[in-house]
CSV table of C-alpha atoms in Angstrom, one decimal:
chain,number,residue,atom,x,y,z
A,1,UNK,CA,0.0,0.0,0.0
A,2,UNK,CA,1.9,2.9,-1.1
A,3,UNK,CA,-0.4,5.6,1.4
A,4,UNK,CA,1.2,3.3,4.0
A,5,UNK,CA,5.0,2.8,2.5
A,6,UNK,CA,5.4,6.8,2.1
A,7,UNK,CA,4.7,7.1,5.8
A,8,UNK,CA,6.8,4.7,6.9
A,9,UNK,CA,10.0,5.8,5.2
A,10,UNK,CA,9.2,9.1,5.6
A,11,UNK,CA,10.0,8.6,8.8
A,12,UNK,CA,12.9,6.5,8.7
A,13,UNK,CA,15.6,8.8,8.8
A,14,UNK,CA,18.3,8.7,11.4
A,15,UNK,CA,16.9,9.8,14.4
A,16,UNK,CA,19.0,10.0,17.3
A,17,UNK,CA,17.0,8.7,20.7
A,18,UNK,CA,17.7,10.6,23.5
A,19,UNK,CA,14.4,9.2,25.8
A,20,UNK,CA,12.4,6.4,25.6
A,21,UNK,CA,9.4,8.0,25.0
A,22,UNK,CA,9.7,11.3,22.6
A,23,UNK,CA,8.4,14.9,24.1
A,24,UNK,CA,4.4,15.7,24.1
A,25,UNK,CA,3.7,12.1,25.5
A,26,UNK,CA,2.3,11.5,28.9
A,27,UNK,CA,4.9,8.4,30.0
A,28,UNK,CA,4.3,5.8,33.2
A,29,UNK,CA,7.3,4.2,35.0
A,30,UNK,CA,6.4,0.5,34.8
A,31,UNK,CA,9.5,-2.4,35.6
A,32,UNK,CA,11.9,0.6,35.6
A,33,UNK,CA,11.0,1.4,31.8
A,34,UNK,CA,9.4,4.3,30.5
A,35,UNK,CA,5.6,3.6,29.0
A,36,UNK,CA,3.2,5.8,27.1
A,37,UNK,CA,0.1,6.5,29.6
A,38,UNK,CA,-3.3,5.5,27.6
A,39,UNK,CA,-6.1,6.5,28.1
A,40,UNK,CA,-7.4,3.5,27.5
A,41,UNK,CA,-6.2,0.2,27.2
A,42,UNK,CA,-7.3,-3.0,25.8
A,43,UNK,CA,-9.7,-4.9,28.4
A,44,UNK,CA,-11.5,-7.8,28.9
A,45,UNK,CA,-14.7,-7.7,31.0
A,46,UNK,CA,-14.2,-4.2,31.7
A,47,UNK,CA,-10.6,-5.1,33.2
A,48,UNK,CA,-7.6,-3.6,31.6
A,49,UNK,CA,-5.2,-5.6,29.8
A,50,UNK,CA,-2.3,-6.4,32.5
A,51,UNK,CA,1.5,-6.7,31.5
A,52,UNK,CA,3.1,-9.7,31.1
A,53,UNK,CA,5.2,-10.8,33.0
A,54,UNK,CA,8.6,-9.3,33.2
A,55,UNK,CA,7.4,-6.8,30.8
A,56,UNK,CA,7.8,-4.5,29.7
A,57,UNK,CA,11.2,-4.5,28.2
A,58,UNK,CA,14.2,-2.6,26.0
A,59,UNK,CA,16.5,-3.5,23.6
A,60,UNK,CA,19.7,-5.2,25.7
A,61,UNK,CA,17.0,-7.8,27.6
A,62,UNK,CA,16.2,-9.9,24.4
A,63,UNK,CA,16.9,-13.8,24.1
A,64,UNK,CA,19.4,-13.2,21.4
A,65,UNK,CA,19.2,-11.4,18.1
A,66,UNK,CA,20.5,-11.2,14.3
A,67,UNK,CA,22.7,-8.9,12.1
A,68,UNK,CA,23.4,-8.7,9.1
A,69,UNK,CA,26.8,-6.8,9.3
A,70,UNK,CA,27.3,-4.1,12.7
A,71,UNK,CA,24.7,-1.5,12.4
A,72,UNK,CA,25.5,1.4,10.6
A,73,UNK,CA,23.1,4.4,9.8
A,74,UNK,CA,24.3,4.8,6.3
A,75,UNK,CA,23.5,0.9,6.1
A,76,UNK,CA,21.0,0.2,3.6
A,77,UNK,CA,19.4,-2.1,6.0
A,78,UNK,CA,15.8,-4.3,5.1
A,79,UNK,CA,13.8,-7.6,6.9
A,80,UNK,CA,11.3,-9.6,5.5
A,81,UNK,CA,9.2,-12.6,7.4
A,82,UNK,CA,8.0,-15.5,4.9
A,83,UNK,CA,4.2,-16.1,6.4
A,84,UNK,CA,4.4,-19.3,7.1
A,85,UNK,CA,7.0,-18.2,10.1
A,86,UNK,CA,9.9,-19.8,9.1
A,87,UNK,CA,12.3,-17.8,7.2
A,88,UNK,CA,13.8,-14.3,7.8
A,89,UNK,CA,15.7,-12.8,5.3
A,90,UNK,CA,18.0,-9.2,6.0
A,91,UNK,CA,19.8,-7.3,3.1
A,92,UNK,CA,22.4,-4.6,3.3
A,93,UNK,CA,23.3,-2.3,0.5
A,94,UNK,CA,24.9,-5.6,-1.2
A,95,UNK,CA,24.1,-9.1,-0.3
A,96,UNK,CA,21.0,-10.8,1.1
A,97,UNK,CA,21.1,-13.4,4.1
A,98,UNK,CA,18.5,-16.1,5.2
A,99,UNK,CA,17.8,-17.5,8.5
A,100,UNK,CA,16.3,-20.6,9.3
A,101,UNK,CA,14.0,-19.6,12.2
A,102,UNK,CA,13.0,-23.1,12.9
A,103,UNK,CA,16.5,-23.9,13.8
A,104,UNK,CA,17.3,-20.2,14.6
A,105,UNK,CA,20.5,-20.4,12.6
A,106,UNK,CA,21.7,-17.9,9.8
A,107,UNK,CA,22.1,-20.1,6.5
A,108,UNK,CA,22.8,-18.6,3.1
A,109,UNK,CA,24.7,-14.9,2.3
A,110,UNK,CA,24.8,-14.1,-1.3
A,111,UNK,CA,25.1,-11.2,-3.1
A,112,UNK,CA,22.7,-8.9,-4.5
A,113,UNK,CA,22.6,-8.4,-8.4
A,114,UNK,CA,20.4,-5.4,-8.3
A,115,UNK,CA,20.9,-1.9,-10.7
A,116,UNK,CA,24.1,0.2,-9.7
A,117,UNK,CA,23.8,3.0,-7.7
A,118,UNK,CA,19.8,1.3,-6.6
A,119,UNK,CA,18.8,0.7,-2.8
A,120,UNK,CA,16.9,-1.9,-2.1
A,121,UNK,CA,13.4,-0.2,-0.7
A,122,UNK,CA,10.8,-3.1,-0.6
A,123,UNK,CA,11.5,-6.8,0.2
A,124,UNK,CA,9.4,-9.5,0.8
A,125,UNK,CA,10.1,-13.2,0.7
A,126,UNK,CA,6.8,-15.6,-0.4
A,127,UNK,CA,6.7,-19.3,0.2
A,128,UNK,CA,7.2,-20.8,-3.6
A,129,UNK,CA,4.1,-23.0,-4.7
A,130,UNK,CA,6.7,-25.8,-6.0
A,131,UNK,CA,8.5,-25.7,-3.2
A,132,UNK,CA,11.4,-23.6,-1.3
A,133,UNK,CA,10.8,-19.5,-1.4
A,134,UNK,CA,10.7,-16.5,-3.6
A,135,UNK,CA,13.0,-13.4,-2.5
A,136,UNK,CA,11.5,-10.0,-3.5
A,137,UNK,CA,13.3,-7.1,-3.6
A,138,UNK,CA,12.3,-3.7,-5.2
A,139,UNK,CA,15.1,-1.0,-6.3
A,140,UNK,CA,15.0,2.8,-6.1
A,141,UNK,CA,17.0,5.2,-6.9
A,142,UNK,CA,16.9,6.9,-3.5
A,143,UNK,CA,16.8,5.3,-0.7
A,144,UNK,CA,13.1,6.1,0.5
A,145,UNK,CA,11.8,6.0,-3.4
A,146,UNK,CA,9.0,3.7,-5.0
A,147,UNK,CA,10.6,0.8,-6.2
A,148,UNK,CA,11.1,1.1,-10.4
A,149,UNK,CA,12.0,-2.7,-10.6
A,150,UNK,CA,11.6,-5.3,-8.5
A,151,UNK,CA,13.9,-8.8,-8.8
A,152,UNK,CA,12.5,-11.8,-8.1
A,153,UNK,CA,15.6,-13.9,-6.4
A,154,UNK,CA,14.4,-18.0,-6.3
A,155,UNK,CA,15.5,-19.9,-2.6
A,156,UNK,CA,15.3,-23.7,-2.9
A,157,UNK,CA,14.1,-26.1,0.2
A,158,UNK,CA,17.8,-26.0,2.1
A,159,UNK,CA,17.3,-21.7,1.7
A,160,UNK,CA,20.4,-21.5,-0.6
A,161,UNK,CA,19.7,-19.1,-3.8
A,162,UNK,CA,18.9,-20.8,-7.4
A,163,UNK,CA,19.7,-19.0,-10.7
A,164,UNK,CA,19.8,-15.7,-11.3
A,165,UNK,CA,17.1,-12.9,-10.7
A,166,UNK,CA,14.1,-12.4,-12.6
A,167,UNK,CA,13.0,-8.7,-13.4
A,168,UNK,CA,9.5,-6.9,-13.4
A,169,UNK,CA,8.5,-3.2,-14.1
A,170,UNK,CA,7.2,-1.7,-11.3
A,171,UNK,CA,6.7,-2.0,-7.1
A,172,UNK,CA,4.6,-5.5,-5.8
A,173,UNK,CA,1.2,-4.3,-5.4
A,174,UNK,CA,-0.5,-7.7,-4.1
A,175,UNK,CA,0.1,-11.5,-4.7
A,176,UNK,CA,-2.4,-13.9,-4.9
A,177,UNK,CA,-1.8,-17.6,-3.4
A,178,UNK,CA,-2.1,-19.2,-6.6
A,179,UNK,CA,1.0,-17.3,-7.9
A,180,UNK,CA,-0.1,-14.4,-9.7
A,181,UNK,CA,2.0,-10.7,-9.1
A,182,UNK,CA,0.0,-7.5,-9.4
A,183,UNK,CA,2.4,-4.7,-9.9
A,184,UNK,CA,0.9,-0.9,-8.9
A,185,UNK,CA,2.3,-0.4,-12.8
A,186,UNK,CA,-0.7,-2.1,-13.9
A,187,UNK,CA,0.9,-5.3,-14.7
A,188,UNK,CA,-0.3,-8.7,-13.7
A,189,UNK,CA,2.4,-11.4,-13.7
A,190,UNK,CA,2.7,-15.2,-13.5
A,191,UNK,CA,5.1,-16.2,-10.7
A,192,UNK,CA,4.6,-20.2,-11.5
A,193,UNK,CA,6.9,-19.8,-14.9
A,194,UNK,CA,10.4,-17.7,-14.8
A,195,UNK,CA,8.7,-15.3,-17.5
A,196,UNK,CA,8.6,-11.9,-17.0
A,197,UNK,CA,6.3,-10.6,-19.7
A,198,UNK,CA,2.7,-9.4,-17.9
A,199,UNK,CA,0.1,-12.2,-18.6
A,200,UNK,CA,-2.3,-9.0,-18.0
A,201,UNK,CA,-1.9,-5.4,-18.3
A,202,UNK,CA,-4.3,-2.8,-16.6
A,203,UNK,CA,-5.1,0.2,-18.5
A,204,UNK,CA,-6.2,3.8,-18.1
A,205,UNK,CA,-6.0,3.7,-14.0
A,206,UNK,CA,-3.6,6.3,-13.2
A,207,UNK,CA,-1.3,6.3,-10.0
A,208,UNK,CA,-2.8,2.8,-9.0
A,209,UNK,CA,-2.2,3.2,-5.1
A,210,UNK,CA,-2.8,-0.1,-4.2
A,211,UNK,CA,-4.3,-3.6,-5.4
A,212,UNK,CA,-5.3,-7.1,-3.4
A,213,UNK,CA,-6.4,-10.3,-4.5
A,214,UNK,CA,-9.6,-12.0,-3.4
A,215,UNK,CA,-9.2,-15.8,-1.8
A,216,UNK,CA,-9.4,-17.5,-4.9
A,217,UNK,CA,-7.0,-15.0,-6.5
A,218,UNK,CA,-9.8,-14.8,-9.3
A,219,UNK,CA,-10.5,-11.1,-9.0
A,220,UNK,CA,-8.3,-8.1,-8.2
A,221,UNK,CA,-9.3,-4.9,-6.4
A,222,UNK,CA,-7.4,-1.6,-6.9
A,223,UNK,CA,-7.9,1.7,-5.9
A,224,UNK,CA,-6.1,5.4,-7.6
A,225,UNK,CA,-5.2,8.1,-5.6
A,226,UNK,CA,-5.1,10.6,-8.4
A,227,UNK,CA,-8.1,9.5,-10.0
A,228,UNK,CA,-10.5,9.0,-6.9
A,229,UNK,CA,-11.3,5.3,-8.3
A,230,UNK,CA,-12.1,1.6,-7.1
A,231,UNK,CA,-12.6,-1.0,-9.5
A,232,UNK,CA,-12.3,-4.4,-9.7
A,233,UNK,CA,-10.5,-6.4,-12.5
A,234,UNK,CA,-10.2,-9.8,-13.8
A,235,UNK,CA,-7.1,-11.3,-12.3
A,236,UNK,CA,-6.3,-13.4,-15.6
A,237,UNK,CA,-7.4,-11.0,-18.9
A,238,UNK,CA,-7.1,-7.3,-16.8
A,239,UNK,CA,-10.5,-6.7,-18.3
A,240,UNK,CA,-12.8,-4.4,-15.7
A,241,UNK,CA,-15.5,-6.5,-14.2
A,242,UNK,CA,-17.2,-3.6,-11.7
A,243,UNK,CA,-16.5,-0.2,-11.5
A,244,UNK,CA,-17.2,1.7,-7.6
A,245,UNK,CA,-18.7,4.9,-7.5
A,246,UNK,CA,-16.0,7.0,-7.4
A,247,UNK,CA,-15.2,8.6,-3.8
A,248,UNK,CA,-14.2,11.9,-4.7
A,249,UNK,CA,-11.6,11.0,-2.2
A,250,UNK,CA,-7.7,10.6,-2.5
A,251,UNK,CA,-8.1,6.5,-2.1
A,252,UNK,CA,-5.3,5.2,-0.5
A,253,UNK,CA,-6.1,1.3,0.1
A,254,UNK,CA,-8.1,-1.5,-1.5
A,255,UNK,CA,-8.5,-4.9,1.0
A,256,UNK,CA,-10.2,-8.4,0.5
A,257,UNK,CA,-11.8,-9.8,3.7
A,258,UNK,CA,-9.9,-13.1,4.3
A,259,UNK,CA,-13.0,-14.9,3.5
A,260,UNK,CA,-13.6,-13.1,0.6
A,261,UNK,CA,-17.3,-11.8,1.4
A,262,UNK,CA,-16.1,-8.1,1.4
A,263,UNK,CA,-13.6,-5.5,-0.1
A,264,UNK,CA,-12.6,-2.6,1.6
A,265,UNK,CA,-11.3,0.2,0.4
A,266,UNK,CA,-9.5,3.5,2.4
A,267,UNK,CA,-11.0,6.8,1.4
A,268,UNK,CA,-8.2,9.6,2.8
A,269,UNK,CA,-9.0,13.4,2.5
A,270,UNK,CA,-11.6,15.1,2.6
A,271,UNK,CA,-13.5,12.1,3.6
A,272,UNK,CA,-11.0,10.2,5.8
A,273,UNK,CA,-13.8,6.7,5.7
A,274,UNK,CA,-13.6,3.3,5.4
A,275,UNK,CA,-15.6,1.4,2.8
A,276,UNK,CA,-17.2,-1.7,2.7
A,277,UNK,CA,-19.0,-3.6,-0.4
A,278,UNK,CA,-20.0,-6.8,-0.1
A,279,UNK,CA,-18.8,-8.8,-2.9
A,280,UNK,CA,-22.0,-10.6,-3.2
A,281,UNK,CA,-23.6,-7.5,-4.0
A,282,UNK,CA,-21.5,-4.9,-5.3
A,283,UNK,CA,-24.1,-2.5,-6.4
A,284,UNK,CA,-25.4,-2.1,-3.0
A,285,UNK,CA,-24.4,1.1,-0.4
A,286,UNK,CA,-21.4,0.0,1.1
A,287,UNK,CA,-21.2,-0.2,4.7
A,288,UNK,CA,-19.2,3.0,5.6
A,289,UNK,CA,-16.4,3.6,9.0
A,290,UNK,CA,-16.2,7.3,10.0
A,291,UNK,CA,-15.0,9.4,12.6
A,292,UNK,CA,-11.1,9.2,12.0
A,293,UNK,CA,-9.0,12.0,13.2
A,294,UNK,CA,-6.8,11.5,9.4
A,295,UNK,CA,-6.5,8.7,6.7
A,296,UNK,CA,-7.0,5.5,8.2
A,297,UNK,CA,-4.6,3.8,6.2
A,298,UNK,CA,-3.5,1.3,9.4
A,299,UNK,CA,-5.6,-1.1,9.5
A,300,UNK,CA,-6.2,-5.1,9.4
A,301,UNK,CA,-8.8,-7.7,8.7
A,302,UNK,CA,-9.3,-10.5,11.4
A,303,UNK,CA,-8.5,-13.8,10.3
A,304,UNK,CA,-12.4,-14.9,10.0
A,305,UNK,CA,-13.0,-11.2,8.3
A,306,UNK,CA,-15.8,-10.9,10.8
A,307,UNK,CA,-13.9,-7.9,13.0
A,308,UNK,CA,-11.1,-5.0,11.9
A,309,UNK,CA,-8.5,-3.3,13.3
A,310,UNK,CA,-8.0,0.5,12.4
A,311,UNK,CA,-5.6,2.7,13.9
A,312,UNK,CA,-5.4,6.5,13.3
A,313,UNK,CA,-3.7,9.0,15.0
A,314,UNK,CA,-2.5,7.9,18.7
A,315,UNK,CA,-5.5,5.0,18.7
A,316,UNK,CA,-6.2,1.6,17.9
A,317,UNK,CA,-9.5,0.7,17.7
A,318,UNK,CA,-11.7,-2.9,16.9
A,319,UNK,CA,-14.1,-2.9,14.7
A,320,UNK,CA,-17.0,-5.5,14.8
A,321,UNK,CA,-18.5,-6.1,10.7
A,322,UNK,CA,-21.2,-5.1,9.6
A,323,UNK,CA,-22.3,-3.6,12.6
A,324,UNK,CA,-19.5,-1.3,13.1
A,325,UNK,CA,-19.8,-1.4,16.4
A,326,UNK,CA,-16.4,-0.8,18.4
A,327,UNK,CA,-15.4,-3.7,20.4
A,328,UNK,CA,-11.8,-2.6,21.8
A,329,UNK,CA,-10.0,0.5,21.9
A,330,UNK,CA,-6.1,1.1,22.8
A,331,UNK,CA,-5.7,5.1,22.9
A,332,UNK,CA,-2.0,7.2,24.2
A,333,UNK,CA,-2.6,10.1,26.3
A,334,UNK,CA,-0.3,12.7,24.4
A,335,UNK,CA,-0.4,16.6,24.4
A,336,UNK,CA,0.8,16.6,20.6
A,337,UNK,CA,2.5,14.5,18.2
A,338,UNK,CA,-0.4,13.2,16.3
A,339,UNK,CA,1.1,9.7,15.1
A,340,UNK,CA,-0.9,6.5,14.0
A,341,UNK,CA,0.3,2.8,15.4
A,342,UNK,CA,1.8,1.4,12.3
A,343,UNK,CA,1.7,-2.8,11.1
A,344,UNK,CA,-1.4,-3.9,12.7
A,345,UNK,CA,-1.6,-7.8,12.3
A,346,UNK,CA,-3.6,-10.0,13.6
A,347,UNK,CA,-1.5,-13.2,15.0
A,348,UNK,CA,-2.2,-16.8,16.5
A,349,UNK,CA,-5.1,-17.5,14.6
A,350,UNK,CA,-7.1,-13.9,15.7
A,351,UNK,CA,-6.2,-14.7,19.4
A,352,UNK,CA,-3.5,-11.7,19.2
A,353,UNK,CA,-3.1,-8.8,17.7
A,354,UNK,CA,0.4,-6.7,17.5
A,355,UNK,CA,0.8,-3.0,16.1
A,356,UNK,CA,3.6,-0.5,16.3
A,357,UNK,CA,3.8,3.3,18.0
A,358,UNK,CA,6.4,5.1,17.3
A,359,UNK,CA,9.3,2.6,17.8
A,360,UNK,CA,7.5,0.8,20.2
A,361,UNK,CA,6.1,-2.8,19.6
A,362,UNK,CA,3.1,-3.8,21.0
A,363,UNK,CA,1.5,-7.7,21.4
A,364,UNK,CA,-2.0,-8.1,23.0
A,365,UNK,CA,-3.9,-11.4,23.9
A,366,UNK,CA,-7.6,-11.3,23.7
A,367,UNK,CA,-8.2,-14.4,25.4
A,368,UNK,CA,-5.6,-14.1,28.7
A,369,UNK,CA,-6.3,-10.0,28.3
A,370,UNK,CA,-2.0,-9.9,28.6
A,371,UNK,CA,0.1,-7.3,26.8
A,372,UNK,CA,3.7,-7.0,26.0
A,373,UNK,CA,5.7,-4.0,25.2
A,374,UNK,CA,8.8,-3.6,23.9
A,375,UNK,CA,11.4,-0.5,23.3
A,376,UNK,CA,14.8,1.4,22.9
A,377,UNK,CA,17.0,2.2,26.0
A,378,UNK,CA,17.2,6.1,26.5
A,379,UNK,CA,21.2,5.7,25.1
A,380,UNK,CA,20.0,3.8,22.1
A,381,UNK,CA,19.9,5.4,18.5
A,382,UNK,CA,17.0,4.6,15.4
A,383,UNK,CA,17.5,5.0,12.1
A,384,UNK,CA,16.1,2.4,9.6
A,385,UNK,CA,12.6,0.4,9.1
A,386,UNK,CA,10.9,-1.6,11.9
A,387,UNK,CA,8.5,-4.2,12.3
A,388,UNK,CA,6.9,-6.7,14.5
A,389,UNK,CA,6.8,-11.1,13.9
A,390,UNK,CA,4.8,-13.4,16.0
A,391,UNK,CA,6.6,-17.0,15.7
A,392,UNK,CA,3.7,-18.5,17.4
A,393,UNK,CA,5.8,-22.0,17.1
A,394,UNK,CA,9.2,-20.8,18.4
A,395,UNK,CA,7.0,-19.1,21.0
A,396,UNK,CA,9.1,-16.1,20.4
A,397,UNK,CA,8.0,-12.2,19.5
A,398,UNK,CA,10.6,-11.1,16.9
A,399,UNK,CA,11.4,-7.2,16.6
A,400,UNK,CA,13.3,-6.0,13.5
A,401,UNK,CA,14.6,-2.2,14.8
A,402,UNK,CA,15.6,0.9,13.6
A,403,UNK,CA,18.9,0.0,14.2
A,404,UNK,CA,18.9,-2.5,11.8
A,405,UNK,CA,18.7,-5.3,14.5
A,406,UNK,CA,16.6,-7.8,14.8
A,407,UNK,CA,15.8,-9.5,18.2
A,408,UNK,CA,13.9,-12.5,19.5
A,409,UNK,CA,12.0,-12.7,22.8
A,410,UNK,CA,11.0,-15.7,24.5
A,411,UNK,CA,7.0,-15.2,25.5
């Protein structure tokens, strides 16, 4: 979602840390660590969600963590989780390294055969449907850019690179479980063959923002900021199938539930409202989310699609659907600094849910109403991405930081 990618590396520029929690936030001392005061908390039963125990906790107290070369703030530093919890991969400005996190050892560094004088500013790594992995990795010329081309680096079963890259036009915009690659260039690819011409190519949408695939990965969804569109496509021919109203709006997201029975698309300014259609019946009103303080461009479907997490500024709020009644809210208590919690996921089968403030990571259960918190130390520094993995099998939390480490707690 490129509403979402700007923000993010917007703000990931070095930025020296001088205080665990920045100026203009109310802060509680909890296990000798510095804590944003809410004012209000998740809660279960009307009783606020407790710490767990030992928590919360800062950089220094993890279980053990991984590197791919000593942190530097030049360093061209990126993670990426496989979703089915058991790879990591880093890069640097030159070579990529894997980690088995089933065995929590380091396995494979090779180099990087991007464009000269290109940063690597999107990566993502997709378990391969024959088998072993599929290493993404988008270039820009600048650092914090839109990628321009994105490589498409093959990992075999034992995590050890095979042949050389493949190359597509354009950033990843979605892709599907059955193997198809939506670039927000319009392009729809086939990652089951090693060809790189587009099986599918989307016309006449300018500045697509973002794309998803339904279940079946039959029908695509997309959404243009420029053009104030929504519109769904054929995921095989590109041909339009059902054109939204448009929303007069700077759209800025376009989501699948997991279960397929809606899509949801992000309306930013003026309106600053979610969306819903059902895709059973497109041509009715859509079921529409209001009251956001800016774009609510954080969000995440439950597992069952049947609830939603949105965050906007200095909130986190749960959404039952379609009632859109609220079911949980998680809100700082700050006198400025009007900041959204970042990669909102949904973990252990909808039992969890983890989001990101600031540099702070966050990890809720609903059922045992426990949270966990982790941050930097007051003489720590930040400078790069971040990002939050529940390895519900290693029983670990994993933090990637903006020092371009990335640390594993035991829970």
């Amino acid at each position: 979602m490129i509403g979402a990618y700007v923000f993010l590396y917007a703000t990931g520029l070095i930025l020296p840390v001088y205080s665990a929690v920045l100026p203009g936030v109310k802060t509680v001392l909890v296990n000798n660590v510095l804590v944003p005061k809410t004012k209000t908390n998740f809660a279960k039963d009307n009783i606020t969600a407790r710490w767990a125990a030992g928590y919360p906790k800062e950089w220094g107290s993890e279980d053990y963590y991984y590197q791919i070369n000593d942190p530097e703030p030049d360093d061209n530093f990126h993670f990426a989780f496989a979703e089915d919890g058991k790879v990591l991969a880093l890069t640097n400005s030159t070579h990529a390294k894997i980690f088995d996190l089933s065995k929590n050892t380091s396995v494979t560094t090779f180099p990087l055969d991007g464009p000269t004088k290109n940063f690597v500013t999107d990566l993502k790594i997709w378990p391969a449907a024959q088998g072993g992995y599929e290493l993404f990795a988008g270039y820009a010329a600048y650092q914090y850019d839109i990628p321009k081309v994105t490589h498409r680096q093959s990992i075999d079963s034992d995590l050890t690179p095979v042949g050389t890259p493949i190359v597509y036009q354009g950033p990843i915009g979605a892709i599907s479980k059955e193997g198809k690659m939506a670039s927000l260039t319009g392009y729809i690819y086939d990652l089951t063959t090693t060809d790189n011409t587009p099986i599918a190519t989307i016309e006449g949408q300018p500045d697509l923002t973002d794309f998803s695939f339904n279940p079946d990965g039959v029908r695509l969804a997309s959404v243009s900021w420029h053009a104030m569109t929504a519109d769904l496509w054929n995921a095989t021919s590109g041909q339009k199938v059902f054109e939204f109203p448009s929303t007069q709006s700077q759209n800025w997201a376009a989501r699948f539930s997991p279960d397929g029975k809606y899509i949801l698309f992000v309306l930013g300014s003026p309106k600053n409202t979610i969306q819903i259609y059902q895709s059973a019946n497109l041509s009715a009103a859509p079921i529409e989310i209001k009251g956001f303080n800016d774009w609510p461009r954080n969000f995440a479907w439950s597992p069952t699609g049947e609830q939603l997490a949105v965050g906007d500024p200095n909130r986190l709020r749960i959404f039952n659907i379609p009632s859109q009644k609220i079911i949980q809210t998680w809100e700082v208590d700050v006198l400025g600094y009007p900041i959204p919690p970042t990669d909102i996921s949904w973990a252990d089968g909808g039992k969890k849910i983890s989001w990101i403030w600031r540099e702070a990571k966050y990890l809720y259960d609903f059922e045992t109403n426990i949270e966990w918190y982790w941050n930097y130390r007051t003489t720590d520094h930040s400078w790069g991405p971040s990002g939050f993995f529940y390895a519900k099998d290693q029983g670990y939390a994993i933090t990637a930081d903006g020092d371009s480490t990335v640390r594993f707690w035991k829970l």
